Tab-separated table of C-alpha atoms in Angstrom:
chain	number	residue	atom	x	y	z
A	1	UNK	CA	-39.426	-46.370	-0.846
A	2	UNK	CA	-39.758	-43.075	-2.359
A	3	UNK	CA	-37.884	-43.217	-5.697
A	4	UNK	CA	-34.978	-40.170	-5.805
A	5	UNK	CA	-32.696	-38.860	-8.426
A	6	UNK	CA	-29.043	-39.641	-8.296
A	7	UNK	CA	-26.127	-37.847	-7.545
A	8	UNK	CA	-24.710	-38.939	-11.366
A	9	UNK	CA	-28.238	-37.423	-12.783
A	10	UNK	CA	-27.631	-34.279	-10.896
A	11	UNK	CA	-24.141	-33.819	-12.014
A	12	UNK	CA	-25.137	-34.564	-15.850
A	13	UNK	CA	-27.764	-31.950	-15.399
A	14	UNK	CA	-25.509	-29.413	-14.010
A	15	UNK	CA	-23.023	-30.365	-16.787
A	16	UNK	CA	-25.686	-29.696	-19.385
A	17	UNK	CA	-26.556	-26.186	-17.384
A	18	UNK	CA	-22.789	-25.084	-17.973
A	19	UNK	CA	-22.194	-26.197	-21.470
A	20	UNK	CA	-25.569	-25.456	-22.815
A	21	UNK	CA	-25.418	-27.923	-25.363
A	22	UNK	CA	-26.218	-31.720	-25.092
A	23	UNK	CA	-22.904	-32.411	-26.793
A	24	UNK	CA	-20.308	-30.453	-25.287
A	25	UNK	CA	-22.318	-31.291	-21.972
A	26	UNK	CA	-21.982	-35.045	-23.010
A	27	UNK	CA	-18.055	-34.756	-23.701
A	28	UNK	CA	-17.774	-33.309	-20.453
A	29	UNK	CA	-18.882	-35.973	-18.798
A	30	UNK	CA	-17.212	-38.887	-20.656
A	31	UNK	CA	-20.203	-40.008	-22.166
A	32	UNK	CA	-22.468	-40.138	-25.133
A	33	UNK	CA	-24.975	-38.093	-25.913
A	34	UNK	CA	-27.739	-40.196	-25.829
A	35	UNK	CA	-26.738	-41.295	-22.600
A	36	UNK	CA	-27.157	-37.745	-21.188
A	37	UNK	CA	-30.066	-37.056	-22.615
A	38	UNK	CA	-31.872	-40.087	-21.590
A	39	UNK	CA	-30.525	-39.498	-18.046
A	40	UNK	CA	-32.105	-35.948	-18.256
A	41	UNK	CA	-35.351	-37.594	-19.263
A	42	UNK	CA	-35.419	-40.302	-17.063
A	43	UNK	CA	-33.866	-37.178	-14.102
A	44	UNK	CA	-37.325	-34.923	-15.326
A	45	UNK	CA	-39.753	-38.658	-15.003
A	46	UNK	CA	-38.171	-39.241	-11.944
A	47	UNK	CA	-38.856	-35.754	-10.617
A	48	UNK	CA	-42.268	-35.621	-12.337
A	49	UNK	CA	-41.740	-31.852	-13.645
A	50	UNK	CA	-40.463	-30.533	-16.824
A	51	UNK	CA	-36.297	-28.919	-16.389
A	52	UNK	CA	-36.349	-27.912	-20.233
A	53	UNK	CA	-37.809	-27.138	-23.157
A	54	UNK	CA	-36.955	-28.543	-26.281
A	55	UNK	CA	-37.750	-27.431	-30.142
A	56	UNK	CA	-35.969	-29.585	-31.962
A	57	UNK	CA	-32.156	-29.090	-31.836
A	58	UNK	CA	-32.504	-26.029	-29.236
A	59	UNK	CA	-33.669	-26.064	-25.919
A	60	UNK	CA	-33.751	-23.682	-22.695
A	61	UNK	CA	-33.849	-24.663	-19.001
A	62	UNK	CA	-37.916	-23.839	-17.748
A	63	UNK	CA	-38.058	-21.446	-14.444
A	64	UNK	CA	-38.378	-24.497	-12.623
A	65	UNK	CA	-35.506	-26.246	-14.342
A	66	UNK	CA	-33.275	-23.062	-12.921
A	67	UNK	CA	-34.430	-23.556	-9.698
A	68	UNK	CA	-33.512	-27.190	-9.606
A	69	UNK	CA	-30.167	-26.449	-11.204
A	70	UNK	CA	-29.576	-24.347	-8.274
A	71	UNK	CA	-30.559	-27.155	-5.342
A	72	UNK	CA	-28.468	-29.423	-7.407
A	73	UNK	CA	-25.661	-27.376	-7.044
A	74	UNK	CA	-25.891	-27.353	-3.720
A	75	UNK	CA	-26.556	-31.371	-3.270
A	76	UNK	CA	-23.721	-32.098	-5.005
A	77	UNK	CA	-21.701	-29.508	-3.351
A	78	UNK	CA	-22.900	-31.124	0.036
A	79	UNK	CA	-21.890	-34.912	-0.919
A	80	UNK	CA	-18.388	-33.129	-2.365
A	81	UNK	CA	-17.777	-31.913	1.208
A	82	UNK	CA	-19.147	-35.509	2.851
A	83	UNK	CA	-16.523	-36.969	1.074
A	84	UNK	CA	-13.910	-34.867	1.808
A	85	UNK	CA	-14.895	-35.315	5.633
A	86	UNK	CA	-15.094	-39.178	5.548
A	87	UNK	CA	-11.404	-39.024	3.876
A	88	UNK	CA	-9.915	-36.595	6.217
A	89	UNK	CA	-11.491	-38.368	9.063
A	90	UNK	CA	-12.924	-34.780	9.985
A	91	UNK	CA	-10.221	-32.960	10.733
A	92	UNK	CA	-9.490	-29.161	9.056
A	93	UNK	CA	-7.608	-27.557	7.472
A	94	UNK	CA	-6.541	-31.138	5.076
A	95	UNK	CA	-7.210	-31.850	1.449
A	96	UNK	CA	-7.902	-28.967	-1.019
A	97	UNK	CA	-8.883	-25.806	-0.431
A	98	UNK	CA	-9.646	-23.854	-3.187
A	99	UNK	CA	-8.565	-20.022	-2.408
A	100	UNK	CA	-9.788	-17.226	-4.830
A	101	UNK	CA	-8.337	-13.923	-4.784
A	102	UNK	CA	-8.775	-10.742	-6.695
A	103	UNK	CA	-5.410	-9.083	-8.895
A	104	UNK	CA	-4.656	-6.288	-6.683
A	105	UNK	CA	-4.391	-8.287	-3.476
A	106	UNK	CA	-2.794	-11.699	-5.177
A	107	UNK	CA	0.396	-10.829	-6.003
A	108	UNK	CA	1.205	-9.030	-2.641
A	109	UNK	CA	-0.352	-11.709	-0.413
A	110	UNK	CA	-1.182	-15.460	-1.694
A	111	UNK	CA	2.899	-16.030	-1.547
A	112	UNK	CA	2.851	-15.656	1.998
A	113	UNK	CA	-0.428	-17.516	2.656
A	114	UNK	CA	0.860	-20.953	0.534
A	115	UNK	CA	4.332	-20.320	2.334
A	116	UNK	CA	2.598	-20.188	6.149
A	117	UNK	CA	0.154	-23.079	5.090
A	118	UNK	CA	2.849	-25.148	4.294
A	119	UNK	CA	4.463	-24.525	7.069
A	120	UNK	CA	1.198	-24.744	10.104
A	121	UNK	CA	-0.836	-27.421	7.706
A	122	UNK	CA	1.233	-29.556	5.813
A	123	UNK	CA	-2.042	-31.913	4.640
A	124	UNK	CA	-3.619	-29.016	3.151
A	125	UNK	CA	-3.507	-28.574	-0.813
A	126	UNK	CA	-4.190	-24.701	-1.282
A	127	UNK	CA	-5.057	-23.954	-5.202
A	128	UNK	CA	-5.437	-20.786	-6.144
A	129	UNK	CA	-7.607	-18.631	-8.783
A	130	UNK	CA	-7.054	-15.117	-9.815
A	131	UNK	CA	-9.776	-13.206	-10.976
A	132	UNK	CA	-12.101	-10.079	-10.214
A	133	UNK	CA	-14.618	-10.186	-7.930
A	134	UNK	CA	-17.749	-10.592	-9.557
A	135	UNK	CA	-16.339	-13.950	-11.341
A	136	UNK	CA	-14.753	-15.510	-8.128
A	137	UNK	CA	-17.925	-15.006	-6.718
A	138	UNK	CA	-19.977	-16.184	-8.724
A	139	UNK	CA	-17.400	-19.708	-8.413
A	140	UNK	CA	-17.843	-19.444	-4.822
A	141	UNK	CA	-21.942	-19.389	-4.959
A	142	UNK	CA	-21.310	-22.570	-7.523
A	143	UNK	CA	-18.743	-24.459	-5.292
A	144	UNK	CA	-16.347	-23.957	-7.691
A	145	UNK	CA	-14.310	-21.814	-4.948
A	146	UNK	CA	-14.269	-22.601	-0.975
A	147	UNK	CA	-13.400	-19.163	-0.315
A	148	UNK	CA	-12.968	-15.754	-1.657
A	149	UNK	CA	-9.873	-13.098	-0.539
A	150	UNK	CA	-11.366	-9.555	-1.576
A	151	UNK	CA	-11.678	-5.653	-0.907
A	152	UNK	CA	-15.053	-4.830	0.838
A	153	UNK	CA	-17.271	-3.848	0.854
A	154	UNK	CA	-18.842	-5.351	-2.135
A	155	UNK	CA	-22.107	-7.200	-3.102
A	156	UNK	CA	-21.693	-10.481	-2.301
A	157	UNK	CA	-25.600	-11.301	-1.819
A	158	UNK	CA	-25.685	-14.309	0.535
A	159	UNK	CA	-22.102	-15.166	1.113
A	160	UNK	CA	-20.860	-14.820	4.346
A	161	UNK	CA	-17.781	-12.232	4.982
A	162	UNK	CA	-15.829	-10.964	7.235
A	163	UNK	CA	-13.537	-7.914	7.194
A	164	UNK	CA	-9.670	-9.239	8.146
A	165	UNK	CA	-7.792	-5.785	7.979
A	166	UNK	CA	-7.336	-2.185	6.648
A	167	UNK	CA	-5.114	-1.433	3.271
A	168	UNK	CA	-4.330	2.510	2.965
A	169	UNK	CA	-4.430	4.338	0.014
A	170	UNK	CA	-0.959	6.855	-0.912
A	171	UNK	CA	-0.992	9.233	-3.521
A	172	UNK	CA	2.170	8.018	-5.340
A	173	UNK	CA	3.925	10.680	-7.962
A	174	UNK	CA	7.054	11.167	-9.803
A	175	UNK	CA	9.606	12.575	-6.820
A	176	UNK	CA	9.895	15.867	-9.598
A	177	UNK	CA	6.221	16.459	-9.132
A	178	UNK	CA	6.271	17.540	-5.129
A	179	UNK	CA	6.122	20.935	-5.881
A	180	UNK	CA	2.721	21.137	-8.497
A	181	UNK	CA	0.639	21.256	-6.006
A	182	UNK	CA	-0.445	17.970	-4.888
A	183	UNK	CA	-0.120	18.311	-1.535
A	184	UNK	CA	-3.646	20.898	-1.581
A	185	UNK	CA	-6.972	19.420	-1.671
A	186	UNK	CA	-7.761	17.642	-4.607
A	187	UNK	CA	-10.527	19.786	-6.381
A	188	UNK	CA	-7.518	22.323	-6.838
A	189	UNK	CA	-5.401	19.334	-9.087
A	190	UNK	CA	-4.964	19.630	-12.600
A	191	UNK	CA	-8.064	17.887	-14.747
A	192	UNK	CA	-7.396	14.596	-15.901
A	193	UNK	CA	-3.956	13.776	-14.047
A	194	UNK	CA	-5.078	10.992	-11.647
A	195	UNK	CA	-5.049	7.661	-13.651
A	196	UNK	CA	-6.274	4.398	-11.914
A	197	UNK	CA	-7.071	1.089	-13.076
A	198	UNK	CA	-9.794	-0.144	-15.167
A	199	UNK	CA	-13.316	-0.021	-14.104
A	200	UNK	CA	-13.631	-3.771	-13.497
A	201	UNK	CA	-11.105	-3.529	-10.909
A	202	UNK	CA	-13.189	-2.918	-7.760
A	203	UNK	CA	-10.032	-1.126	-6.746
A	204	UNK	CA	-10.716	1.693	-8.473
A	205	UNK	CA	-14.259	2.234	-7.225
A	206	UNK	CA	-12.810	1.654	-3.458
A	207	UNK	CA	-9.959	4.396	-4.443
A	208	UNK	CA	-12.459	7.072	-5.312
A	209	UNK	CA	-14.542	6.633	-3.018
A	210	UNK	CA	-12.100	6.805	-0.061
A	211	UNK	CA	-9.939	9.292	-1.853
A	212	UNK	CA	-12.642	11.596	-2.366
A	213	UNK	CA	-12.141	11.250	-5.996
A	214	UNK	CA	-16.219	12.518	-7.153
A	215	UNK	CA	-14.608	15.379	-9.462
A	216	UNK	CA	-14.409	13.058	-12.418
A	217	UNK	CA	-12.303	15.905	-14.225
A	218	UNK	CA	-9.431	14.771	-12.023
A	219	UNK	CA	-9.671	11.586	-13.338
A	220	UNK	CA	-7.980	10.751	-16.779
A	221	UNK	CA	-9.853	9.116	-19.163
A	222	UNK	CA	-7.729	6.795	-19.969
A	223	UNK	CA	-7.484	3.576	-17.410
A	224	UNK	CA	-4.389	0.958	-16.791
A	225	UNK	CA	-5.007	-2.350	-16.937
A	226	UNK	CA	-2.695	-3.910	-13.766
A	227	UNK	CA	-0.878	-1.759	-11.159
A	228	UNK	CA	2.440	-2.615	-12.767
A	229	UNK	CA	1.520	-0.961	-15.642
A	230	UNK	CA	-0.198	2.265	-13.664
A	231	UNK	CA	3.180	2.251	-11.791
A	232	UNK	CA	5.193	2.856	-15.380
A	233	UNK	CA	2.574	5.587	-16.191
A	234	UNK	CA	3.125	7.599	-13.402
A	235	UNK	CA	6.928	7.038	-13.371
A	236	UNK	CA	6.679	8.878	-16.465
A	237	UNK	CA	4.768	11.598	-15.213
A	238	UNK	CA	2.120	10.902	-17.187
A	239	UNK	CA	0.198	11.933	-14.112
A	240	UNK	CA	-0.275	10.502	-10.185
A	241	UNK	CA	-2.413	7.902	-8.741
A	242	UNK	CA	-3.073	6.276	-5.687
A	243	UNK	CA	-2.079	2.788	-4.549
A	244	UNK	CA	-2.812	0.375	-1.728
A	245	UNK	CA	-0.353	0.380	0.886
A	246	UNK	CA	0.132	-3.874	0.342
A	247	UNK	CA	1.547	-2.869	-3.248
A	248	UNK	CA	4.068	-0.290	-1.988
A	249	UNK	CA	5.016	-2.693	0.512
A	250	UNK	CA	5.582	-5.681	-1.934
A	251	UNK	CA	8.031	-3.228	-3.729
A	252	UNK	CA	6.254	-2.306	-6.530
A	253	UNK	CA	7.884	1.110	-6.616
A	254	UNK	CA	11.444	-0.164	-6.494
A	255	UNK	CA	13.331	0.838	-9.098
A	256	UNK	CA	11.376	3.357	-10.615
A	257	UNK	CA	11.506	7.097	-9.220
A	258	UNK	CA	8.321	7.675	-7.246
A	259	UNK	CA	7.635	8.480	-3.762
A	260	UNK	CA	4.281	7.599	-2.017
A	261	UNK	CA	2.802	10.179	0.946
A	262	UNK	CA	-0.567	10.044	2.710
A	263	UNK	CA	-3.215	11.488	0.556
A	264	UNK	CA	-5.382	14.664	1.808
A	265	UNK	CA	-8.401	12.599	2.323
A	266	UNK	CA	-8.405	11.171	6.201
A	267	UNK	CA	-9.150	7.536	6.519
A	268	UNK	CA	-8.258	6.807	2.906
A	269	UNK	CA	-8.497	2.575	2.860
A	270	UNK	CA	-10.168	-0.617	1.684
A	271	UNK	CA	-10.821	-3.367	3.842
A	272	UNK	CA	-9.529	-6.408	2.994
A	273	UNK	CA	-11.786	-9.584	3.768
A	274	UNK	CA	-12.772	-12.841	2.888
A	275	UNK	CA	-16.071	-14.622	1.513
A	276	UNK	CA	-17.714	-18.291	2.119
A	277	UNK	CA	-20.804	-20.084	1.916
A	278	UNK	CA	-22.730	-20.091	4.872
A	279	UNK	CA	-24.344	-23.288	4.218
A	280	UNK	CA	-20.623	-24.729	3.384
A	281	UNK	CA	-19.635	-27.820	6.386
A	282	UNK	CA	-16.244	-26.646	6.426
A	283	UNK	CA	-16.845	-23.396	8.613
A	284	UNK	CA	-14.001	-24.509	11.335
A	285	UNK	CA	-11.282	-24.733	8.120
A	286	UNK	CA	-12.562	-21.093	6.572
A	287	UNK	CA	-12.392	-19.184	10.252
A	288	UNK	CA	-8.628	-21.099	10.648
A	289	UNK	CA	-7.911	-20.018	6.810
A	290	UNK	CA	-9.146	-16.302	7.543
A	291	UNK	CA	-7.059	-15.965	10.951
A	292	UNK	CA	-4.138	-17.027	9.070
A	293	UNK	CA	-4.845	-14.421	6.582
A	294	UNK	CA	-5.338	-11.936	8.620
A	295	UNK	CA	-1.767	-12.564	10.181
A	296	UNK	CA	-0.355	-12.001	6.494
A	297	UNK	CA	-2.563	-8.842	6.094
A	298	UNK	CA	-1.171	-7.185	9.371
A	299	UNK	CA	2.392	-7.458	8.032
A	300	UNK	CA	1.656	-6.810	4.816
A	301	UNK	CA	-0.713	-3.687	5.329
A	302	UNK	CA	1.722	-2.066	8.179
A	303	UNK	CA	2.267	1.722	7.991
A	304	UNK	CA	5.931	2.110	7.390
C-alpha cells in the first residue's frame, strides 16, 4: 500500500505556514517543537520533495512547498466538511456556518439573518466575522469562512458568487443645504464637498463609480472611517455624501438633521451578493443561506 501523509501532518504544516515560525506554529498546535518539526520532516520523506528551506534558525516554504500548502488546505478543508456531514447525518443548513460580511452591509443586515435562521433552522450555529472584503476573502479561499456577504462586483478570483439584490445610492445633506445647488449635475458642485469613506471600504469605489463621482475635485480629501461617523460629518455641514439605501433604512439618519433624495446619476447602486467555494460539499446549505438573504435584502433595500 502506497504510504500517504496524514491529516495531523497536513494540519501541522499548515500551522507552520500561518505562524511562520516553528515555535509559535508548535504552540498552536499543543505540541513541542521538536515534535513539529520532525513531523514536517518525516511529512517532506513521506512526500519525497523538499516543502522548505532551512539556514539555520530561518527558513522559507520552496515553490513547491506553497503549492502543497495550498492542496493541504483544501484536504483538510474536505475531511472538515466529511465530518460535519457524517454528524449531521447530511442534512443542511445544521452545525456551523461561518458567515462573513463586510462593515457597510453588517450592521444593517446580519441582525435579521441570525433572527430568521433561528427561527427556519434552529440546528444551525451562524458565527459571524466582520471585515473588508479582501480579508474575508482571503478566509473564505482558506476555509476559514463558508461564505462571504459583499457588494459586487469585486475580484473574487475563483470563488463562486452570485448577485442577491440592488442597494441605491442617495445623496444625503444637511436639510439647510437644498438650496446650494445640489440638485444640478455634479461637475457644477463645489470642489472638495463630497466626503465618503476610506479607500479600503469597497463602498467608496462602488459610490463613485455609480455616482459618477470621476471629478476627484468633488471629492474631499479627507475620508471617514465608518458611516456613523460620515453621517456626523455631514450633519455638520461639513459637506454631503452619498449612502446606501440599507443604511438610511436601518435609521442611521435618525436623529440628526439630514434628508436623503435620489442623486442625479440614473441607476446609482451596488449589488449586494454573496461568495463560496465552488469546490465546497455544502452547495445545497450556501444556495438555502443566499435565498434567505436575499429575502432580508428585499426588505431591507426597498425604495421608500
Amino acid at each position: 500500500m502506497k504510504r500517504l501523509p496524514s491529516i495531523k501532518q497536513l494540519q501541522y504544516l499548515l500551522a507552520l505556514h500561518e505562524h511562520q515560525h516553528f515555535g509559535r506554529a508548535a504552540d498552536a498546535c499543543y505540541i513541542g517543537q521538536s515534535t513539529l518539526s520532525a513531523a514536517i520532516a518525516n511529512l517532506e520523506e513521506t512526500m519525497n520533495a523538499q516543502l522548505l528551506e532551512r539556514d539555520h534558525k530561518t527558513f522559507i516554504f520552496t515553490p513547491l512547498g506553497e503549492d502543497v500548502v495550498r492542496q493541504a488546505r483544501y484536504i483538510i478543508e474536505q475531511c472538515e466538511e466529511l465530518t460535519d456531514f457524517a454528524r449531521h447525518q447530511g442534512k443542511p443548513m445544521t452545525g456551523p456556518f461561518r458567515l462573513g460580511c463586510i462593515p457597510t452591509i453588517a450592521p444593517f443586515v446580519l441582525s435579521e439573518v441570525m433572527a430568521l435562521c433561528r427561527e427556519r433552522y434552529p440546528d444551525l450555529q451562524l458565527l459571524l466575522r466582520e471585515d473588508t472584503s479582501d480579508n474575508s476573502l482571503h478566509a473564505l479561499a482558506e476555509g476559514r469562512l463558508d461564505m462571504v456577504l459583499l457588494a459586487l462586483p469585486y475580484e473574487t478570483g475563483a470563488l463562486h458568487t452570485e448577485v442577491l439584490g440592488q442597494d441605491s445610492f442617495k445623496l444625503v445633506l444637511h436639510k439647510d443645504w437644498l438650496d446650494r445647488g445640489f440638485q444640478n449635475d455634479i461637475s457644477q458642485w463645489p470642489d472638495e464637498s463630497i466626503f465618503l469613506l476610506e479607500r479600503e471600504h469597497c463602498l467608496t469605489n462602488h459610490a463613485v463609480k455609480a455616482c459618477e463621482l470621476e471629478d476627484s475635485r468633488k471629492v474631499n480629501p479627507f475620508f471617514a472611517t465608518s458611516l456613523h461617523t460620515l453621517t456626523q460629518m455631514v450633519n455638520n455641514k461639513l459637506g454631503v455624501t452619498f449612502m446606501p439605501q440599507m443604511a438610511i433604512n436601518s435609521g442611521l439618519l435618525d436623529g440628526t438633521e439630514l434628508i436623503s433624495q435620489a442623486p442625479s446619476a440614473a441607476g446609482a447602486y451596488r449589488d449586494i451578493g454573496v461568495a463560496w467555494r465552488p469546490t465546497s460539499t455544502k452547495a445545497r446549505s450556501y444556495r438555502m443561506m443566499a435565498t434567505l438573504i436575499a429575502e432580508v435584502l428585499q426588505q431591507k433595500c426597498a425604495e421608500h
